[in-house]
XYZ file of N, CA, C and O in Angstrom:
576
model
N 69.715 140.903 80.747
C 70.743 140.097 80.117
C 71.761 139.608 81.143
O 72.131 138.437 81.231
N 72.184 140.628 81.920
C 73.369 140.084 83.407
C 72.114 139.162 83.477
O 71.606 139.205 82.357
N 71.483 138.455 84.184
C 70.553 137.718 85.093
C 70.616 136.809 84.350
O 70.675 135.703 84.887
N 70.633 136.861 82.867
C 70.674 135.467 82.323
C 71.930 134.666 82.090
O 72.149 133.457 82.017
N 72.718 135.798 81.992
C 73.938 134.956 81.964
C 74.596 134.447 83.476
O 75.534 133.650 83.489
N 74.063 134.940 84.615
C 74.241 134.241 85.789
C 73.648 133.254 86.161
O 74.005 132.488 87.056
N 72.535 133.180 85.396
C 71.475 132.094 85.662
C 72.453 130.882 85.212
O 72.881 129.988 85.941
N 72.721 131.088 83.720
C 73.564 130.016 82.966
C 74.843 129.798 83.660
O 74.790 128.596 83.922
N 75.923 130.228 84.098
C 77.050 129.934 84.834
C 76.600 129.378 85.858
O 77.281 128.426 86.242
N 75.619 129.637 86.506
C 75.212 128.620 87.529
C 74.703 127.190 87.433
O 74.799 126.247 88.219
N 74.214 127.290 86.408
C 73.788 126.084 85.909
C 74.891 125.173 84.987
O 74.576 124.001 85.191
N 75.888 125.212 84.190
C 76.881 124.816 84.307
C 77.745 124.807 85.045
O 78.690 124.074 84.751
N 77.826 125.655 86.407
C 78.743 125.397 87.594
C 78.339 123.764 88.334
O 79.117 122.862 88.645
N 77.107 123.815 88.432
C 76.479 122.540 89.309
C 76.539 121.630 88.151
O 77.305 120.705 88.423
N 76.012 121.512 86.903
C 76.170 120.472 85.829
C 77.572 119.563 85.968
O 77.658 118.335 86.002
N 78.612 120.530 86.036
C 79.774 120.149 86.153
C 80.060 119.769 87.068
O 80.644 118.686 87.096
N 79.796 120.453 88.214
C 79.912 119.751 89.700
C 79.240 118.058 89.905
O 79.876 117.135 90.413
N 78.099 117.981 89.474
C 77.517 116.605 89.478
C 78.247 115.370 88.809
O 78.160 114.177 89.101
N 78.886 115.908 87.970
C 79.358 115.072 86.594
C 80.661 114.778 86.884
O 81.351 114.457 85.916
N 81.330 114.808 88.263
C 82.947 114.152 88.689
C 82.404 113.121 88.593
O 81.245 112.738 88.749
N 83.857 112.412 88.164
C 83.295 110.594 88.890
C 84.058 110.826 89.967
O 84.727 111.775 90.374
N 83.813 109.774 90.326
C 84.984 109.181 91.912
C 86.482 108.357 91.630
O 86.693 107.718 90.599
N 87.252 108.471 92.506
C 88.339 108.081 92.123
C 88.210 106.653 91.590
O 87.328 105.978 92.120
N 88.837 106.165 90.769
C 89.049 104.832 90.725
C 87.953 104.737 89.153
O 87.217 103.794 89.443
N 87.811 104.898 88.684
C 86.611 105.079 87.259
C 87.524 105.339 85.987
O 88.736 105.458 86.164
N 87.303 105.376 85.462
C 87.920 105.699 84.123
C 88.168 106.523 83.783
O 88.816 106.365 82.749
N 87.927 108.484 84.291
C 88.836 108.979 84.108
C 89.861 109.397 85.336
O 90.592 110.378 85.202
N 89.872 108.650 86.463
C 90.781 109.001 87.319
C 90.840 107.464 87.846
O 89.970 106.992 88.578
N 92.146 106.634 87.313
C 92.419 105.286 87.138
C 92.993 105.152 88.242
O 93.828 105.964 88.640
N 92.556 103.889 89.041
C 93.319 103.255 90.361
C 94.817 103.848 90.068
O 95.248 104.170 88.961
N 95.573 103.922 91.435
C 97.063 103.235 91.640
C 97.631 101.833 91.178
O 97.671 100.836 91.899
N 98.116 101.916 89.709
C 98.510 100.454 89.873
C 99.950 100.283 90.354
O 100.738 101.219 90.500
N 100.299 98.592 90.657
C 101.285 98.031 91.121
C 101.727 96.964 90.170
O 101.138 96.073 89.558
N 103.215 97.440 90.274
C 103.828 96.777 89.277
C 104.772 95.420 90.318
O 105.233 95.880 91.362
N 105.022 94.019 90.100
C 104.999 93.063 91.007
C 106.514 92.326 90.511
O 106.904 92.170 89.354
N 107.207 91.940 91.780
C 108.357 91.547 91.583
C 108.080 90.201 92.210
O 107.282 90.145 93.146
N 108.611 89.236 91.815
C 108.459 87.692 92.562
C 106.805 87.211 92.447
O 106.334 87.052 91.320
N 106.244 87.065 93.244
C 104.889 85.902 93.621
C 104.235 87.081 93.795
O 104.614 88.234 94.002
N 102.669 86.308 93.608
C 101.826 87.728 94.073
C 101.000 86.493 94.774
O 100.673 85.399 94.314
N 100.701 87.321 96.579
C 99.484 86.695 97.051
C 98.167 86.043 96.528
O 97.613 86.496 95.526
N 97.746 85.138 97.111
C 96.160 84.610 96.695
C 95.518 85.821 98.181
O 96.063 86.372 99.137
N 94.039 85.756 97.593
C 93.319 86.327 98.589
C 93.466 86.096 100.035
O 93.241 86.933 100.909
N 94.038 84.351 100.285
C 93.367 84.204 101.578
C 94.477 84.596 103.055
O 94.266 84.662 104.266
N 95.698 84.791 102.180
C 96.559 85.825 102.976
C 96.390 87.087 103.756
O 96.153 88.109 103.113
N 96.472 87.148 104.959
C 96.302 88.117 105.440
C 97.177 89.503 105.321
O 98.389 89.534 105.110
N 96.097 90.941 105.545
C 96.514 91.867 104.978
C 96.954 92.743 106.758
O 96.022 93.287 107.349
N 97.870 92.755 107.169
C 98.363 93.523 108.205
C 98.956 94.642 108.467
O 99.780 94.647 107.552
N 99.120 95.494 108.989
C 100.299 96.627 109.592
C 101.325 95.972 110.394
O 101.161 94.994 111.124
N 102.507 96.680 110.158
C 103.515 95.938 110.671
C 103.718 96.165 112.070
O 104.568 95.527 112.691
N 102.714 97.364 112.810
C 102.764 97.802 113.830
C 101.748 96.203 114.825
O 102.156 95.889 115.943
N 100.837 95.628 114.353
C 99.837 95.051 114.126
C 101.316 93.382 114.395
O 101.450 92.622 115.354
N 101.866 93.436 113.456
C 103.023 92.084 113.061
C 103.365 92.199 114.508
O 103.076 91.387 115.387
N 104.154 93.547 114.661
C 105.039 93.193 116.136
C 104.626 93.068 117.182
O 105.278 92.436 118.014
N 103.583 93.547 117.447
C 102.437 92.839 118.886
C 102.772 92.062 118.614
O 103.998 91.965 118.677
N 101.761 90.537 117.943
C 101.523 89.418 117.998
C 102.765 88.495 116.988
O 102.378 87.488 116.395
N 103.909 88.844 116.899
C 104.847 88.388 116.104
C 104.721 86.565 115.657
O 104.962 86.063 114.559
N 104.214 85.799 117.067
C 104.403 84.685 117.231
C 103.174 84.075 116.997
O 102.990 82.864 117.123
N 102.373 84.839 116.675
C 101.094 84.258 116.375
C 101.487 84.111 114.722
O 101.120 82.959 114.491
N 101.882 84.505 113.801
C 102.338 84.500 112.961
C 103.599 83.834 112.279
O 103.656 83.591 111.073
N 104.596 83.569 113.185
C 105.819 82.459 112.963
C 105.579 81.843 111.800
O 104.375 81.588 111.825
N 106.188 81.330 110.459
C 106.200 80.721 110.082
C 105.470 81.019 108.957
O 105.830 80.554 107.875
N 103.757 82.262 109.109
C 102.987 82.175 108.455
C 103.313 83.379 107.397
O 104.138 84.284 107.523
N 102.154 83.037 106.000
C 102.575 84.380 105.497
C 101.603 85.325 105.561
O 100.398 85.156 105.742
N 102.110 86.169 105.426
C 101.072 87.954 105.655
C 101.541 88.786 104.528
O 102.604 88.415 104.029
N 100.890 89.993 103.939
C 101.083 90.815 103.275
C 100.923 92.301 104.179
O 99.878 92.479 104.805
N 102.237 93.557 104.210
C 102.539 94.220 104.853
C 102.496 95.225 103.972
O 102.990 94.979 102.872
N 101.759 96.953 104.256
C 101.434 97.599 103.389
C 102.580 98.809 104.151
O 102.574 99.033 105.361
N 103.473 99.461 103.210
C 104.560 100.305 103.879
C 105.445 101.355 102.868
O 104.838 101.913 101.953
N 106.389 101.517 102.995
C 107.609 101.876 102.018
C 108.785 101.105 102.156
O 109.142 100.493 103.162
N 109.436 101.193 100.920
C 110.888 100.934 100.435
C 111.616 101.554 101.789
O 111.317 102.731 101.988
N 112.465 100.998 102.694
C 113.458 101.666 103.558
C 114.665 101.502 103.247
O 115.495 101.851 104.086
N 115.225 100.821 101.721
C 116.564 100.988 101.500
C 117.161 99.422 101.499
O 116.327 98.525 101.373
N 118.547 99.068 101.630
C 119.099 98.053 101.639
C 120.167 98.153 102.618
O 120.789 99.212 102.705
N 120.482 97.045 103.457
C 121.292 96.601 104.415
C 122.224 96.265 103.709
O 122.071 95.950 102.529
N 123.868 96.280 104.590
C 125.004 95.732 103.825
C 125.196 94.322 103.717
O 126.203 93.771 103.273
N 123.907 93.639 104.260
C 124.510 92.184 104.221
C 123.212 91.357 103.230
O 122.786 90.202 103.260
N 122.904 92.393 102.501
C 122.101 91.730 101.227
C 120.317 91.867 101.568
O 119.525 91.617 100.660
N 119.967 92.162 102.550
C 118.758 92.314 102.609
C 118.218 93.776 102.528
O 119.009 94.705 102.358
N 117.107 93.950 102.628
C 116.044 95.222 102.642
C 115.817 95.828 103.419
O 116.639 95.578 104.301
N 115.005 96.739 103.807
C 114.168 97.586 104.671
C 113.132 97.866 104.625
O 112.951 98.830 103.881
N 112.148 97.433 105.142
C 110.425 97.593 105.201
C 109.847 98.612 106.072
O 110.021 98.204 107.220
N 109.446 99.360 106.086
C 108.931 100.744 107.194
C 107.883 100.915 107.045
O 107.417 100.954 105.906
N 107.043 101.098 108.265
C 105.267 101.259 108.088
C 105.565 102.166 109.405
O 105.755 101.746 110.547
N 105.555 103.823 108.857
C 105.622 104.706 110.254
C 106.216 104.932 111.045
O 106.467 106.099 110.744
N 106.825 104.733 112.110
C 107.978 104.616 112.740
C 108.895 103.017 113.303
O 109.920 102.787 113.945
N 107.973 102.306 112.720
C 108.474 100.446 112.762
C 109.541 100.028 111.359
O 109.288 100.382 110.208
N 110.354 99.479 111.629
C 111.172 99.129 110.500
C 111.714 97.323 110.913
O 112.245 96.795 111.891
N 111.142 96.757 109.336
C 111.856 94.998 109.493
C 112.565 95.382 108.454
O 112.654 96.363 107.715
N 113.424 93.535 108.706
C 114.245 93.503 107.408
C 113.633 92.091 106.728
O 113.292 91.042 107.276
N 113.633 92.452 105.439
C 113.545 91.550 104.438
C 114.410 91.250 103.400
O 115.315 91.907 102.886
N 113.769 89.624 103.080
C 115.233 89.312 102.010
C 114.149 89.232 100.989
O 112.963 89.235 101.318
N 114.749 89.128 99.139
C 113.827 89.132 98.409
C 114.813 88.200 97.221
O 116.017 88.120 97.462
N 114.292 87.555 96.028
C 114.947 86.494 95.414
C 115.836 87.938 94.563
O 117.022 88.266 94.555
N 114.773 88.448 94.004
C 114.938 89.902 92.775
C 115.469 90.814 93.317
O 115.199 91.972 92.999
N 116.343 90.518 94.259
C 116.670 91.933 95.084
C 117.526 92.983 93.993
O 117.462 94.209 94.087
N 118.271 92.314 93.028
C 118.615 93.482 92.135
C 117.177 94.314 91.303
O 117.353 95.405 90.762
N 116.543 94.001 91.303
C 115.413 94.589 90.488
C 114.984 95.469 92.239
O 115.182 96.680 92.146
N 114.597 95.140 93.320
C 114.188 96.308 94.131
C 115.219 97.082 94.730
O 114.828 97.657 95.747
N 116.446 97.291 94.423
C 117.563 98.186 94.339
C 117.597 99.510 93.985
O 118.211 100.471 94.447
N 116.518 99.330 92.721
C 116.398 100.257 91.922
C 115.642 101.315 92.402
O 115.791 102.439 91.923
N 115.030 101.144 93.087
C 113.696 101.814 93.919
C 114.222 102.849 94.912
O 115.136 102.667 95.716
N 113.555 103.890 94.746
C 113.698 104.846 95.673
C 113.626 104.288 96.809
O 113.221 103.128 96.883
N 114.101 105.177 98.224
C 113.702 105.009 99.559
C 112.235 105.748 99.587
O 111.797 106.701 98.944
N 111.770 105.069 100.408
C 110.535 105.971 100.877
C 109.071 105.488 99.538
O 107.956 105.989 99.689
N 109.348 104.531 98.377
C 108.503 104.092 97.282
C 107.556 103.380 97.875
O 108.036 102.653 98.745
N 105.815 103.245 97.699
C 104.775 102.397 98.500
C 105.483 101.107 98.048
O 106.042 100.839 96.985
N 105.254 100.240 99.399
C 105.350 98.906 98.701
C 104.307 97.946 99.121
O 103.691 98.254 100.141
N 103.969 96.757 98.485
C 102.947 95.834 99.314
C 104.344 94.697 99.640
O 105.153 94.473 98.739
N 104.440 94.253 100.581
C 105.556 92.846 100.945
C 104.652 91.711 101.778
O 104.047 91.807 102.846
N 104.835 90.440 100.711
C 104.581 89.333 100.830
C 105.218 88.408 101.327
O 106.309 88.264 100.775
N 105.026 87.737 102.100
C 106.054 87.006 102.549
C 105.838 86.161 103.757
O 104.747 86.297 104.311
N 106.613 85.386 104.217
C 106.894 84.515 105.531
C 107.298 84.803 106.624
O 108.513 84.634 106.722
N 106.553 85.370 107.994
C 107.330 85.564 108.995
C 108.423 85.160 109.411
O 108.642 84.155 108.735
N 109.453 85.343 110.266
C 110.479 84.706 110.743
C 110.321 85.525 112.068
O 109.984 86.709 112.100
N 110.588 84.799 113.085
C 111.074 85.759 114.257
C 112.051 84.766 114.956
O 111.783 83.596 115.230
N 113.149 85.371 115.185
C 114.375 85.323 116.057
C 114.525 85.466 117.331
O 115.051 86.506 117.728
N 114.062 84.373 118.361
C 114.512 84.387 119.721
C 115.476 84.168 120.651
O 115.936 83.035 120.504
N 115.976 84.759 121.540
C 117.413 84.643 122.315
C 117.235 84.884 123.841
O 116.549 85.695 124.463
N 118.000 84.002 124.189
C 117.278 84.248 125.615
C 118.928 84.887 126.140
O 120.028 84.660 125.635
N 118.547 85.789 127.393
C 119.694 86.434 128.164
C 119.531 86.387 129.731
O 118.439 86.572 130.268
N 120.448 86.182 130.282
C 120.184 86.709 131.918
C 120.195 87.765 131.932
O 120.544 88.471 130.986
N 119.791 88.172 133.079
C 119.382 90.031 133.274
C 119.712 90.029 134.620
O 118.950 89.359 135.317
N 120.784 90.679 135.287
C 120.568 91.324 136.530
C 121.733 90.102 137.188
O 122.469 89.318 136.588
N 121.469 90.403 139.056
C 121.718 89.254 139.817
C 120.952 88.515 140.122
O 121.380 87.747 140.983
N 119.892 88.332 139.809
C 118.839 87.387 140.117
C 118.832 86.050 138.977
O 118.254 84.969 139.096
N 119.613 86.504 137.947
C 119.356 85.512 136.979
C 118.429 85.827 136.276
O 118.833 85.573 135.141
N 117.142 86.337 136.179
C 116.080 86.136 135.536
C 116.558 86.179 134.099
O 117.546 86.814 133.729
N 115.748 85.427 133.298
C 115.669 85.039 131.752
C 115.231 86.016 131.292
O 114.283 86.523 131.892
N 115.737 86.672 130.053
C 114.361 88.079 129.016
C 114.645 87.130 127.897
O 115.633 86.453 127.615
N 113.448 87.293 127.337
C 113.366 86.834 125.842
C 113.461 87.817 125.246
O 112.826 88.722 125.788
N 114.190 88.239 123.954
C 114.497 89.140 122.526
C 113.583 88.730 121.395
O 113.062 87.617 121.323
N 113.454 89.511 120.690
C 112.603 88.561 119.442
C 112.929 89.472 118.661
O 113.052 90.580 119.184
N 113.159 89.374 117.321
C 113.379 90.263 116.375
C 112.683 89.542 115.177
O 112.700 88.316 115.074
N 112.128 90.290 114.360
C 111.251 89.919 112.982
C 111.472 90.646 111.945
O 111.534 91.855 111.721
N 111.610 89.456 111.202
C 111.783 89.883 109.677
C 110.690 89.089 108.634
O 110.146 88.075 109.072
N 110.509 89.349 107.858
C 110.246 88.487 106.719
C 110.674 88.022 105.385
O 111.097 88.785 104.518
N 110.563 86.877 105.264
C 111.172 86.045 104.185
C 110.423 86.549 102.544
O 109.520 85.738 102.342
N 110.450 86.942 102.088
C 110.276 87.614 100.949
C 109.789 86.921 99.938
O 110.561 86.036 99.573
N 108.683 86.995 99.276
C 108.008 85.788 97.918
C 107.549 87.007 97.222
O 106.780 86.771 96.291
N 107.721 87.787 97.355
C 106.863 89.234 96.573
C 106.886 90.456 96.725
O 106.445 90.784 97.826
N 107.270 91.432 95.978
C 106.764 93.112 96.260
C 105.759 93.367 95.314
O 105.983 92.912 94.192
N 104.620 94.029 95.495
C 104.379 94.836 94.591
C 104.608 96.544 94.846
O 104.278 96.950 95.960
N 105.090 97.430 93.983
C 105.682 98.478 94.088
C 104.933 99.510 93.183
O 104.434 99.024 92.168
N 104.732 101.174 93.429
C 104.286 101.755 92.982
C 105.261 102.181 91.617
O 104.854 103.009 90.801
């Protein structure tokens, strides 16, 4: 009788084992995102912001979608975007609606590059440095 009833716990141990689904199925439902402003078309590119600040200028002007957290709000009306130890600032139309949001909340940010160049002398030689600082212009969050 023990032998049979081990037989059977084993055999509903693996039954059950076989019978997970995988994430994302119906009983364990995607992450959804709830969307403030515009939501991307597909043909927007999907980047790291670590990825943005290399090539900042290859991008000027264009829009990208940036996968990160909520970093809070600046005193002069804009945002905070953070992917790891990189932080931009963004402006957004709804900014009272992403106010509300924790620091540190996933966000997806849509939007328009901008980068800011300034040129300085350096030294006695004169030489020129270029600065660049980047932000993006804001058409969208989607937020967890």
């Amino acid at each position: 009788m023990k032998h049979v009833f081990i037989a059977v716990t084993l055999i509903l141990f693996f039954v059950g084992c076989t019978n997970k689904q995988k994430p994302g199925t119906q009983s364990s439902p995607a992450v959804e995102y709830k969307l403030l402003g515009a939501k991307p078309d597909s043909s927007v590119p999907k980047m790291k912001l670590e990825q943005l600040l290399k090539t900042a200028g290859d991008f000027k002007g264009k829009n990208v979608v940036l996968e990160g957290v909520y970093g809070g709000a600046c005193g002069d009306g804009d945002y905070y975007f953070k992917d790891k130890f990189d932080m931009i600032e963004f402006s957004l139309d709804q900014g009272s609606d992403i106010e509300k949001l924790k620091i540190g909340t996933p966000i997806r940010l849509y939007g328009r590059v901008i980068v800011h160049t300034s040129e300085k002398k350096k030294g006695k030689e004169g030489n020129e440095v270029r600065e660049a600082a980047v932000s993006v212009e804001g058409k969208g969050v989607e937020y967890q």
